[in-house]
XYZ file of C-alpha atoms in Angstrom:
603
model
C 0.000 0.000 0.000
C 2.740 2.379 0.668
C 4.289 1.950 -2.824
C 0.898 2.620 -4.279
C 0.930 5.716 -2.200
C 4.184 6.644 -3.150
C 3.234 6.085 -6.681
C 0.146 8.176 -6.546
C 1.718 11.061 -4.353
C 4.233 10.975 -7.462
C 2.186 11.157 -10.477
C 0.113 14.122 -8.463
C 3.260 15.899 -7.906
C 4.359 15.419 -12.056
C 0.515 16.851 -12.624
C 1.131 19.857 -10.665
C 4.340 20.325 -11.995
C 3.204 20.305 -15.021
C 0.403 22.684 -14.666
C 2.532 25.247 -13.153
C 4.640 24.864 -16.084
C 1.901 25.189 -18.470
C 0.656 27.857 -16.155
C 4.344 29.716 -16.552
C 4.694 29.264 -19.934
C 1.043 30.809 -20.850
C 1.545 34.157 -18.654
C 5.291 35.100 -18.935
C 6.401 33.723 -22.385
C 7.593 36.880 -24.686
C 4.366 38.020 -26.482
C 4.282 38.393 -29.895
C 0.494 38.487 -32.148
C 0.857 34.780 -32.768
C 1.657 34.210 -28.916
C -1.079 36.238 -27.700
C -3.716 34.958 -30.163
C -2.870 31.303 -29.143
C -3.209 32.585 -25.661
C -6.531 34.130 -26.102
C -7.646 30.598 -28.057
C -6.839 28.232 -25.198
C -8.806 30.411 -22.904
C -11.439 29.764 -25.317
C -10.991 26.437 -25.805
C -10.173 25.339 -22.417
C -13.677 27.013 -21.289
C -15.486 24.366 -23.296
C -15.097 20.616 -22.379
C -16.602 19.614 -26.086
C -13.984 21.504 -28.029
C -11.137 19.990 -26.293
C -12.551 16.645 -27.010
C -13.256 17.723 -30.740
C -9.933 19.230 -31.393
C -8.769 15.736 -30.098
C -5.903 17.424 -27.645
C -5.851 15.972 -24.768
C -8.530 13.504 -24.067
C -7.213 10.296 -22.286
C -4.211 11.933 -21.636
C -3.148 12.958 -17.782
C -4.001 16.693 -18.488
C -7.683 15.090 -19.315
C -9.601 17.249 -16.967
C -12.809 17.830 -19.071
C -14.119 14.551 -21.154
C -16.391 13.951 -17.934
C -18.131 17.553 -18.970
C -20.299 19.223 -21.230
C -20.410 22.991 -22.240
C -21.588 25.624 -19.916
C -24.401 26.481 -22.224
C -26.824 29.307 -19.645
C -27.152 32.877 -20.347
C -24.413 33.863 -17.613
C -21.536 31.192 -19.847
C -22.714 33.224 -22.796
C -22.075 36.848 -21.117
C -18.393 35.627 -19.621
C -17.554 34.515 -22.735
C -18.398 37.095 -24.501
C -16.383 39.242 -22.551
C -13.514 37.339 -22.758
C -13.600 37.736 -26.216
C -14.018 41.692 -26.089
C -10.719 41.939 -23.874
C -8.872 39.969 -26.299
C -9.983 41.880 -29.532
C -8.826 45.517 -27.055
C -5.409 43.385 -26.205
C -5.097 42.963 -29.629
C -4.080 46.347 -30.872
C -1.110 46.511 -28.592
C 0.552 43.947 -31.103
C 0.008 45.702 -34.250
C -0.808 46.060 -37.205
C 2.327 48.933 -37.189
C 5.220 47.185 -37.762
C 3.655 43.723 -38.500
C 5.034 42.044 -41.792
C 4.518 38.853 -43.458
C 2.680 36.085 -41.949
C 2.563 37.972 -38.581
C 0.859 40.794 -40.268
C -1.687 38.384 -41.755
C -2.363 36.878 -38.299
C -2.679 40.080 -37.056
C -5.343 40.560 -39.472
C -6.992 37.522 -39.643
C -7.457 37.842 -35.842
C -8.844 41.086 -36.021
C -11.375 40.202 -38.292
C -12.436 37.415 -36.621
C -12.728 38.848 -32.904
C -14.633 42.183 -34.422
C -17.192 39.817 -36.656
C -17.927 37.878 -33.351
C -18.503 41.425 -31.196
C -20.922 42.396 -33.910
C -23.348 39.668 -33.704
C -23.644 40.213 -29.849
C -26.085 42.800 -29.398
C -28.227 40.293 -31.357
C -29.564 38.386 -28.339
C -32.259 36.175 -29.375
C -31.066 35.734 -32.977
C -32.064 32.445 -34.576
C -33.847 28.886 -33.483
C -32.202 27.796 -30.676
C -33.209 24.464 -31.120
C -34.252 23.305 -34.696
C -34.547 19.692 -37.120
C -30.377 19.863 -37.888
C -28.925 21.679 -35.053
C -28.766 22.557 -31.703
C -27.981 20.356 -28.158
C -30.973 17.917 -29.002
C -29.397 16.635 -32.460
C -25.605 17.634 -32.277
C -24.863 16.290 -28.683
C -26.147 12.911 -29.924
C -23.478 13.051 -32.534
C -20.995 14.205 -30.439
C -21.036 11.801 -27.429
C -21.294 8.614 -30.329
C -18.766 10.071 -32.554
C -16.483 12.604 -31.116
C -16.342 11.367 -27.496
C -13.260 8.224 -27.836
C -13.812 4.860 -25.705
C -10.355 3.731 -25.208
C -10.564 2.131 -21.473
C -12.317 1.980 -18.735
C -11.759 5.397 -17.617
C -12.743 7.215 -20.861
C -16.206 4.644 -20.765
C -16.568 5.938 -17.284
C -16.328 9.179 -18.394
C -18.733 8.607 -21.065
C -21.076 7.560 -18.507
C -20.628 10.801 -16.755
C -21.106 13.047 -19.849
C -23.993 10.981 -20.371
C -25.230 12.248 -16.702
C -24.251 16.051 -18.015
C -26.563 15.765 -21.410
C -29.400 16.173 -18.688
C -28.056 19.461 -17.563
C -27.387 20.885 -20.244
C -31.269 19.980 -21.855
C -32.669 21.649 -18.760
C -30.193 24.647 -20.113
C -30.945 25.257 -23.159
C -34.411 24.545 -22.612
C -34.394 27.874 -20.314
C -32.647 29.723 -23.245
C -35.360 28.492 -25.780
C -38.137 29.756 -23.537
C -36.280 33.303 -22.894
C -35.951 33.004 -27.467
C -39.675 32.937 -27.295
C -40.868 35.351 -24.714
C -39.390 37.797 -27.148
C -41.278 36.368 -30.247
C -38.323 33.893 -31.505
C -40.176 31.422 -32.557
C -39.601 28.758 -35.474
C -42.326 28.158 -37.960
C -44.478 25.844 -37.720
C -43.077 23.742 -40.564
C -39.805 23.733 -38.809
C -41.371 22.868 -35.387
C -42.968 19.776 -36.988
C -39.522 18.586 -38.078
C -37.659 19.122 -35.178
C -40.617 17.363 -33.497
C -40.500 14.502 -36.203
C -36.498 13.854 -35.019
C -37.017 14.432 -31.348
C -39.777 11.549 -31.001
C -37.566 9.791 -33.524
C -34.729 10.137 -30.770
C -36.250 8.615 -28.059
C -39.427 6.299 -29.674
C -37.527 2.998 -28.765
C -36.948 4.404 -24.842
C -34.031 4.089 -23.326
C -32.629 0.557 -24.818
C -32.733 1.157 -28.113
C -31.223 4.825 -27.900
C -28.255 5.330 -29.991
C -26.551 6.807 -26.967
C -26.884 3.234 -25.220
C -27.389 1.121 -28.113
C -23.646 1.942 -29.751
C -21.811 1.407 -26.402
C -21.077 -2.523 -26.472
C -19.364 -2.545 -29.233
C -16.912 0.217 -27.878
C -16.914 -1.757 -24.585
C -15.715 -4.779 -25.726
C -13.304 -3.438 -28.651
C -11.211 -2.492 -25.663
C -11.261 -5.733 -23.951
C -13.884 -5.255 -21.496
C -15.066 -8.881 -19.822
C -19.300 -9.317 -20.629
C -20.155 -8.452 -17.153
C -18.060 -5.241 -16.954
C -20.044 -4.448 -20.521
C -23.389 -4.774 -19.192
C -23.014 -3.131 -15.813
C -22.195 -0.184 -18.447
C -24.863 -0.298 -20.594
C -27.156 -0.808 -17.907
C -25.703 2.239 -16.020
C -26.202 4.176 -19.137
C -29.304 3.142 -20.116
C -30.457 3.894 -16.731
C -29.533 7.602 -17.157
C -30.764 8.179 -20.567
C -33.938 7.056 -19.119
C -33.718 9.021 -16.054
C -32.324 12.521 -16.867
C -32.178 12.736 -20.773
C -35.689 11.099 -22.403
C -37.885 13.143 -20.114
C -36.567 16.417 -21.161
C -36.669 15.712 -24.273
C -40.218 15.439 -23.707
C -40.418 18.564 -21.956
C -38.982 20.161 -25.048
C -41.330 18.364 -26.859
C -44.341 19.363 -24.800
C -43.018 23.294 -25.374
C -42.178 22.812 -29.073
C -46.094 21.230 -29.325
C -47.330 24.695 -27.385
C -45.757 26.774 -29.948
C -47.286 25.575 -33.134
C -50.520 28.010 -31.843
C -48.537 31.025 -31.743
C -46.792 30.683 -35.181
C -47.047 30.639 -38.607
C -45.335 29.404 -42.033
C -43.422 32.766 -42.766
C -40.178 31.574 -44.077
C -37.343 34.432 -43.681
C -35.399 35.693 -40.913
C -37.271 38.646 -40.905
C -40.350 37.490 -39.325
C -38.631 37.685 -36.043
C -37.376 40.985 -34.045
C -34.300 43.311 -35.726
C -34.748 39.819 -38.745
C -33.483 42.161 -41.070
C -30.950 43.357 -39.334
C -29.483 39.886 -38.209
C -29.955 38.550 -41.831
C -27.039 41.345 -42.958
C -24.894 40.832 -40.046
C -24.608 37.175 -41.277
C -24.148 38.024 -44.822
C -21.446 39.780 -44.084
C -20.048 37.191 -41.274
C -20.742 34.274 -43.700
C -19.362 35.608 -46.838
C -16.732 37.655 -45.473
C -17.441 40.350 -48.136
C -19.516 43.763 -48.251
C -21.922 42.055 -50.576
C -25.911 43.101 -50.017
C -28.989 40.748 -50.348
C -29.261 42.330 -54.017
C -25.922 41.585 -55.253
C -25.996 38.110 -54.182
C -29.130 37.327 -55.591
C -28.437 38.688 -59.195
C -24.646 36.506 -59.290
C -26.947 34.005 -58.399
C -29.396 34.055 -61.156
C -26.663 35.031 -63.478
C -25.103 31.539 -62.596
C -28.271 29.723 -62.814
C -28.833 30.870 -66.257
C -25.237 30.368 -67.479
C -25.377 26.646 -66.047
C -28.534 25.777 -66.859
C -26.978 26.051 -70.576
C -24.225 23.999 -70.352
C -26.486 21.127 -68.644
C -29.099 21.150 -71.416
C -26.256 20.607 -73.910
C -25.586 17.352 -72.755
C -29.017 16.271 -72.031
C -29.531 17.025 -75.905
C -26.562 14.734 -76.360
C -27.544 12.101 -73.786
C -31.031 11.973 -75.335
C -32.770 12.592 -72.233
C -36.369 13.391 -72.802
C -38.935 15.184 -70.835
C -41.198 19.026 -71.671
C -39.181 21.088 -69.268
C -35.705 21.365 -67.698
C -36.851 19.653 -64.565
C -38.697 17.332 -65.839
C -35.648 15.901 -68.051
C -33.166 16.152 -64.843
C -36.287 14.028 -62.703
C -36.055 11.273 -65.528
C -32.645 10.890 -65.370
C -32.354 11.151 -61.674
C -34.680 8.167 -61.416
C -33.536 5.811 -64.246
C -33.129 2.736 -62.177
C -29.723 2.156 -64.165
C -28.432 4.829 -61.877
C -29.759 3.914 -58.256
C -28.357 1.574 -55.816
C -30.897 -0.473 -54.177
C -31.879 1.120 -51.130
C -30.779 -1.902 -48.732
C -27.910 -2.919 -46.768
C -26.160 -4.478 -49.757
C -26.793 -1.267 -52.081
C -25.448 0.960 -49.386
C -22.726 -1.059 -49.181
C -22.295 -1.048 -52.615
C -22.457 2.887 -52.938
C -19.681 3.282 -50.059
C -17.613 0.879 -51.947
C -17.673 3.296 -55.127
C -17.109 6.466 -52.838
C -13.903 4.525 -51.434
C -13.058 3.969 -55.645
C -13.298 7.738 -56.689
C -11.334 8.886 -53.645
C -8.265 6.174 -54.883
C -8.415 7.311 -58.222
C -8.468 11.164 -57.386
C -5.442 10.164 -54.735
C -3.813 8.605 -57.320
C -3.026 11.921 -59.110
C -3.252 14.245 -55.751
C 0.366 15.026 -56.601
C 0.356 16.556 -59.941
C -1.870 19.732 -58.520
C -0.792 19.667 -54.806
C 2.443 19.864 -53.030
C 1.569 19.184 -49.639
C -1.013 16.106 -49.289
C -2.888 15.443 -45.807
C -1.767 12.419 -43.921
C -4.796 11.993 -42.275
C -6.693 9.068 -43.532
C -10.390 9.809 -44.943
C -13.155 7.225 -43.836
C -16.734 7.063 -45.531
C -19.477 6.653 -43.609
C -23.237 6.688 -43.446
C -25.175 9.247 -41.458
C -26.356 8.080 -38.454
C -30.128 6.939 -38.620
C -31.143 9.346 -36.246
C -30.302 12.204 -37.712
C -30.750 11.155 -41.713
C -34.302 12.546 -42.029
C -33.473 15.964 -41.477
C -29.644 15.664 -42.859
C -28.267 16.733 -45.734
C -26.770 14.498 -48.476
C -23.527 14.615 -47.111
C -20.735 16.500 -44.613
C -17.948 16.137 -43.763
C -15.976 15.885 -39.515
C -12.566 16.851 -39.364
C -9.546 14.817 -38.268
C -8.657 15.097 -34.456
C -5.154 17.793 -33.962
C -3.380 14.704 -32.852
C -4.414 12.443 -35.241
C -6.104 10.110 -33.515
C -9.233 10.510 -35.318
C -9.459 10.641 -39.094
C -11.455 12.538 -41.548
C -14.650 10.913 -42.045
C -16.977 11.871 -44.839
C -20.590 11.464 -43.880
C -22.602 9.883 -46.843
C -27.007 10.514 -46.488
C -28.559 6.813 -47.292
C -31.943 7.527 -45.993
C -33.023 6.943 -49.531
C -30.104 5.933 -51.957
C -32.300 7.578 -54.749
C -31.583 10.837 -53.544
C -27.660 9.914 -55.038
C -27.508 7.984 -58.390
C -24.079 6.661 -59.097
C -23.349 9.756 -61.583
C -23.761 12.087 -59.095
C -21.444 10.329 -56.483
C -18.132 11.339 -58.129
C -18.604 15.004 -57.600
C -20.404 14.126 -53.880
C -16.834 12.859 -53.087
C -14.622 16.028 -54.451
C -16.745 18.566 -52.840
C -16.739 16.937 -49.165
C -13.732 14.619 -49.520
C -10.701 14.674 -51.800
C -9.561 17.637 -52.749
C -12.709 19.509 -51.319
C -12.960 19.574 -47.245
C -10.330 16.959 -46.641
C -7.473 18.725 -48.178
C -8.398 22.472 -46.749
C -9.341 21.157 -43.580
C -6.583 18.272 -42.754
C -3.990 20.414 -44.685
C -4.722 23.453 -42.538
C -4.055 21.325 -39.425
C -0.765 21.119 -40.997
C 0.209 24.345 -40.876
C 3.434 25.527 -38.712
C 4.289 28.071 -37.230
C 1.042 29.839 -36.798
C -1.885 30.364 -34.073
C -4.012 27.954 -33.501
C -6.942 30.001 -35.186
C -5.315 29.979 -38.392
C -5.269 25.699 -37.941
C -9.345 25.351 -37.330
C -10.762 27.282 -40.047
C -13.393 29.157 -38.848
C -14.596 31.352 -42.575
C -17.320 29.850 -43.787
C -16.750 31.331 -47.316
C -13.617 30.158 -47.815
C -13.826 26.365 -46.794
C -17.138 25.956 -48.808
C -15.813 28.342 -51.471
C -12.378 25.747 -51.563
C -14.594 22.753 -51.482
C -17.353 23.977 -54.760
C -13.556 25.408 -56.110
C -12.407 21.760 -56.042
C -15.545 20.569 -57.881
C -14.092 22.886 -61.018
C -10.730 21.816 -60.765
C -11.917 18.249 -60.772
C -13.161 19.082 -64.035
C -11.360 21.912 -65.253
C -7.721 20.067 -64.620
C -8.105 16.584 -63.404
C -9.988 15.398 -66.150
C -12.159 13.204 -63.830
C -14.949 13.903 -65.921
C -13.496 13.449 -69.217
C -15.170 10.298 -70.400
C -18.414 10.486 -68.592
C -20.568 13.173 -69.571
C -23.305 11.694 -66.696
C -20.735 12.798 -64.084
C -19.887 16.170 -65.564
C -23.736 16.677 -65.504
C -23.431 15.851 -61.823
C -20.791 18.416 -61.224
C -22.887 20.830 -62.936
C -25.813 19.883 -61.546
C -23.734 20.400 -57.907
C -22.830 23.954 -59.020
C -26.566 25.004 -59.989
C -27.311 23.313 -56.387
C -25.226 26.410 -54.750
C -25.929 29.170 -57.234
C -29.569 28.448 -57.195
C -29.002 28.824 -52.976
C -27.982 32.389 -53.610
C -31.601 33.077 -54.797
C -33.341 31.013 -52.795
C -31.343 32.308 -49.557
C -31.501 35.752 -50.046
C -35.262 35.189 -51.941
C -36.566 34.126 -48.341
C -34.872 36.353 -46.202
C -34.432 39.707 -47.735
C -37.210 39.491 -50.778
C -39.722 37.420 -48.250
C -40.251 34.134 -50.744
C -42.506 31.619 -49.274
C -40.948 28.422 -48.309
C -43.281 26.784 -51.503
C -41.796 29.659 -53.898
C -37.917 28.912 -52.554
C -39.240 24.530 -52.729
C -40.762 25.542 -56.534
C -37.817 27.370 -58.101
C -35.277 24.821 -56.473
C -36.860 21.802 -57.952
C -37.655 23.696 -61.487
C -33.807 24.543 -61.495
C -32.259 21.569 -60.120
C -34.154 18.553 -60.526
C -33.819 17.350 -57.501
C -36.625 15.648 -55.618
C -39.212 17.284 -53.845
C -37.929 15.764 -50.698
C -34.464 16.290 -51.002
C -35.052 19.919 -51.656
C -37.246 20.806 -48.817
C -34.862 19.558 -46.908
C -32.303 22.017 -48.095
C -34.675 24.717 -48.113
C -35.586 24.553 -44.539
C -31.612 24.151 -43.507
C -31.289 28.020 -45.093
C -34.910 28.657 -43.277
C -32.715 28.264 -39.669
C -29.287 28.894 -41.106
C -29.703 32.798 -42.776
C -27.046 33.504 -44.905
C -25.195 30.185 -44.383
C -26.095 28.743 -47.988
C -24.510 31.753 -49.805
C -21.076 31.375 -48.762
C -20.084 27.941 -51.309
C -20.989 30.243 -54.596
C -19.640 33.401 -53.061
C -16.176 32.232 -51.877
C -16.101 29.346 -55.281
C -15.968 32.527 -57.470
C -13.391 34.430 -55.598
C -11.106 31.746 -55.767
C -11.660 31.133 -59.524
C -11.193 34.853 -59.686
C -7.911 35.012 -57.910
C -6.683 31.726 -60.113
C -7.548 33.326 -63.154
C -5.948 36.757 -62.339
C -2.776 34.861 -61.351
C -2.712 32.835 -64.677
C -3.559 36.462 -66.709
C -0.421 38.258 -65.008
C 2.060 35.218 -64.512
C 1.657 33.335 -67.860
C 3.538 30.967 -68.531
C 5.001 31.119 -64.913
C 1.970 30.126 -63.531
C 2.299 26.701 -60.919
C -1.097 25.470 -60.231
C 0.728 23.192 -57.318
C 2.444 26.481 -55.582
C -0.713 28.267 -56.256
C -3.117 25.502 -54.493
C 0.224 25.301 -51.717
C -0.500 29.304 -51.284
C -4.094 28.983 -51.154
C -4.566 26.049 -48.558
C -1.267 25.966 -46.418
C -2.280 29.444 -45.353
C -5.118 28.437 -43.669
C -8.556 29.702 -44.074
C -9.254 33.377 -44.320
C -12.143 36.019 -45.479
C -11.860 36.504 -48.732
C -10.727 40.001 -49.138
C -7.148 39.251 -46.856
C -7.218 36.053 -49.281
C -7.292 38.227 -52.396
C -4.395 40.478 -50.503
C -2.727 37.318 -50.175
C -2.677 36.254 -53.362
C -1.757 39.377 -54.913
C 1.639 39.706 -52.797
C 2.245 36.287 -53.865
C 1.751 37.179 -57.405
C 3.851 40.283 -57.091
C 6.965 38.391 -55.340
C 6.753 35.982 -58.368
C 6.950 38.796 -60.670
C-alpha cells in the first residue's frame, strides 16, 4: 500500500508540476500576435469541455480534466464569454498592425477580423432557433457523445457515462434559453417545429434501450477488452440515465415545441422575427466575409443559374434525355433505375464501396496539382439513422489535432435515390478529396502559426475551396473526361449552390414563401421534392449560411484566373493551391491580398 501511495503522491506531484509549467509558460512567455492569439484561443478552448474533445488534444491523456463535462451552455456562460472575447480583440491592438510584416501581419489581421465579426453579432440576443430539425444540443450532442467522445478504457467509458449524466443538464439549459428566445417572439415556424418534433420523437421512440446513446456502447466496450459483465453493468448504467435525466426532457422540449405551433405561422425568412433584417445582414457579411448586399448576391446568383442551366441542357440534348421542361428531363434521369443503388444494406454497401473507388483514383493523381497532401486518412461513412431525415446528403468531420481521429466523410442513405451513381463522383470532391479533406486536414498542418489559423473558422472560404475543387476536378483533373453523366453531376452540384444564392436571399431579404424557394429549387435543379425541402428549410434556420459555397467558389476562380492572366507561362497550379490552402482559411478580401503579394513576389 505504501508503494501505491508513493506512486500516486508521485504522479500528483508530475501533474502539478506540469500545470505550473503550463501555467508559466502561458503568462510570462515573450508576447508576440501569434503568442497572444494562441493565448486568447486556449482560454477559449479550455472554457469548453466539447472543443477539447473535438480538437482531439488531450482527451485520455493525464491533463484530461474535461471529457467527464459538457459545455456551460446558460445565459451567464454566454455573457463571460463574450467578454472574454471583447478583452482579447482591445489586447489585440497593442501587437500591431504597425510594424507587422509577413505572416505575422496576416495573423494580425486575420485575428482582427475574426474577434470584431464575433462582437458584432452580440447585441443580437435572441437571434435564430435555438433548437431546430439539424442543429442545436438535441441533435448535435447525440453526434458528439457517439462520434467525437473516444472509448479507449475503462476510464474514458466511465467518463462517457458521466457526460452521459451532463446531457441532462445541459437539456434543462438550453431549454431555459429556448423559452427566454420565445418570450421575445423567436419562434420557429411551424413547418420547422414539426420537423424538429419529427427527429425528437424519432430520438427517443424505442426508450431508453434502443437509444443510440446506449445502443452503440457494447461494441466500444468490448473493442477495448472489457469482460461481458463489466459491458453490461455499463450499458445498464447508461441506459439507466438516458432514461432518467435525458428522455424526459426531451419530452419537456417536446411538450413546449407542441405549445408553440398556436402562436406561429409558415413565414419563411429571418425577418419574421425581431431586428430579422438586421441579423440577416450581419450574417451576410459574417458568412461571406465580403460587403456584398442581399441584391448583389441574388443577381450573381441568377446570373449563374442561367449560365449553367446552358451547359447542362447541352448534354441532355446529347444524352437523349427526354422530358417538356428542364426539370422534368433532370427528374427522368435522376430516377432511371440504371443509376440507383438499391436502397438496402447491400446497395449501401455497394455505394460506399464506389465512394472509397473515386477517392483512390483522385489520390492517385493528388500530386500533380498539390504539393503538400494530408496524412490523415479519410473514412466514408453513413449518417447516423437518427439524424438522416433531417440531414443533408452529405458533410464532412474533421480529423482530431493529434491524429487520432481521421477525416470521415458522412454519406445521407436515408433513400439511396436521392444519389444515383453519376452524381457520387462530384459528392466525393466537394466533401472529400480535394474539397474539405485537403483544406481542412492540410490546414491542421500548418506551422508556425496560431491555432486560429489551424481550425478554419470562414465559412466562405472552406465551402468556397470545397465547390472550387468541384471545377478543378473538371477543369484540370480530367475526372470527368469520359463520362458526360458525371460532368452533368458536377454541374448539376454547381446550380445546387448558385440556385441557394436566390433562394437564400429570396426568403430572407425578398420574403419568398418556403413553396416559392421549394418551386424554383426543384424547377432549377431537378432534384426531388424531398431532397429539396430539406435544403430549403436548412437556409430557413441557417440565414445567410447557404450563400457562402458560390460566393467564396468565385473568388477563388477569380484570384486563379488573375494569377494565370499576369504570370503566364510562370503560372504553378501546385504552388498556387500550396498558397491557397497551407495558409489556412481566411475572409476573402485578406485572401485576395494574399494572393496578390504572392503574385507580385513571383513577378
Amino acid at each position: 500500500m505504501s508503494l501505491l501511495i508513493k506512486i500516486l503522491k508521485w504522479t500528483l506531484g508530475l501533474l502539478l508540476l506540469t500545470l505550473f509549467i503550463l501555467s508559466f509558460w502561458f503568462w510570462f512567455t515573450p508576447v508576440g500576435v501569434t503568442n497572444y492569439i494562441n493565448k486568447v484561443s486556449y482560454q477559449m478552448i479550455l472554457n469548453s469541455p466539447q472543443s477539447l474533445t473535438s480538437l482531439g488534444l488531450i482527451d485520455n491523456t493525464f491533463l484530461d480534466f474535461h471529457s467527464g463535462k459538457l459545455d456551460d451552455y446558460t445565459q451567464e456562460g454566454e455573457e463571460q464569454e463574450q467578454a472574454l472575447i471583447i478583452r482579447a480583440r482591445e489586447g489585440l491592438d497593442r501587437y500591431g498592425p504597425e510594424g507587422l510584416e509577413g505572416q505575422e501581419l496576416i495573423t494580425w489581421n486575420i485575428a482582427a477580423w475574426y474577434l470584431d465579426n464575433m462582437i458584432s453579432g452580440f447585441e443580437f440576443e435572441h437571434s435564430g432557433y435555438r433548437i431546430n430539425q439539424i442543429s442545436g444540443v438535441t441533435v448535435n450532442l447525440p453526434s458528439f457523445l457517439t462520434d467525437r467522445h473516444q472509448i479507449v478504457s475503462t476510464t474514458s467509458a466511465e467518463r462517457y457515462l458521466s457526460r452521459l449524466q451532463d446531457f441532462g443538464r445541459v437539456l434543462e439549459e438550453v431549454t431555459v434559453r429556448f423559452q427566454d428566445d420565445a418570450g421575445a417572439g423567436v419562434v420557429p415556424p411551424i413547418f420547422i417545429i414539426d420537423k424538429a418534433l419529427l427527429g425528437m420523437n424519432q430520438f427517443i421512440a424505442g426508450g431508453a434501450s434502443e437509444n443510440p446513446l446506449v445502443s452503440t456502447l457494447p461494441a466500444k466496450l468490448e473493442s477495448i477488452g472489457m469482460n461481458s459483465a463489466d459491458v453490461s453493468s455499463f450499458v445498464s448504467e447508461a441506459e439507466s440515465i438516458v432514461s432518467r435525466e435525458i428522455i424526459p426532457r426531451y419530452q419537456i422540449i417536446i411538450e413546449i415545441f407542441e405549445n408553440l405551433r398556436s402562436i406561429s405561422n409558415n413565414e419563411a425568412g429571418i425577418w419574421r422575427i425581431p431586428r430579422g433584417e438586421e441579423i440577416y445582414l450581419n450574417n451576410l457579411r459574417s458568412i461571406t466575409t465580403t460587403d456584398y448586399s442581399p441584391g448583389d448576391i441574388h443577381q450573381t446568383g441568377l446570373s449563374e443559374v442561367s449560365r449553367i442551366n446552358a451547359e447542362m441542357t447541352a448534354i441532355l440534348d446529347a444524352q437523349g434525355v427526354e422530358g417538356s421542361s428542364f426539370a422534368e428531363r433532370m427528374n427522368n434521369i435522376m430516377s432511371d433505375e440504371r443509376f440507383i443503388y438499391s436502397n438496402d444494406a447491400q446497395g449501401k454497401e455497394e455505394m460506399i464501396a464506389q465512394l472509397y473507388d473515386i477517392y483512390e483514383s483522385i489520390m492517385s493523381q493528388a500530386d500533380e496539382y498539390f504539393i503538400t497532401l494530408p496524412p490523415q486518412e479519410l473514412e466514408i461513412r453513413p449518417v447516423p439513422e437518427f439524424a438522416q431525415a433531417s440531414a443533408p446528403g452529405g458533410y464532412y468531420n474533421s480529423p482530431a489535432l493529434d491524429g487520432s481521429r481521421p477525416g470521415i466523410f458522412y454519406i445521407n442513405q436515408n433513400n439511396t435515390a436521392d444519389n444515383p451513381s453519376w452524381t457520387l463522383p462530384t459528392l466525393l470532391v466537394h466533401e472529400g478529396a480535394p474539397g474539405h479533406h485537403f483544406q481542412i486536414a492540410s490546414s491542421q498542418l500548418i506551422e508556425g502559426v496560431p491555432l486560429l489559423r489551424r481550425l478554419s473558422p470562414f465559412g466562405a472560404y472552406v465551402e468556397g475551396w470545397a465547390l472550387y475543387s468541384e471545377y478543378l476536378a473538371q477543369h484540370d483533373m480530367g475526372i470527368y473526361a469520359d463520362d458526360p453523366l458525371g460532368d452533368l453531376g458536377r454541374l448539376q452540384a454547381e446550380m445546387f449552390r448558385a440556385v441557394r444564392l436566390v433562394v437564400d436571399t429570396g426568403m430572407h431579404a425578398f420574403r419568398w414563401s418556403r413553396e416559392e424557394a421549394i418551386e424554383y429549387m426543384i424547377e432549377n435543379t431537378g432534384m426531388t421534392e424531398a431532397e429539396v425541402t430539406r435544403e430549403i428549410e436548412r437556409y430557413i434556420v441557417w440565414p445567410g449560411q447557404a450563400t457562402a459555397y458560390k460566393t467564396g467558389q468565385l473568388a477563388i476562380i477569380d484570384l486563379r484566373e488573375e494569377a494565370e492572366a499576369r504570370l503566364g507561362d510562370e503560372f504553378d497550379i501546385r504552388e498556387f493551391h500550396e498558397l491557397i490552402l497551407m495558409n489556412g482559411a481566411m475572409p476573402l478580401n485578406l485572401l485576395s491580398q494574399s494572393v496578390n503579394n504572392w503574385i507580385d513576389a513571383q513577378l
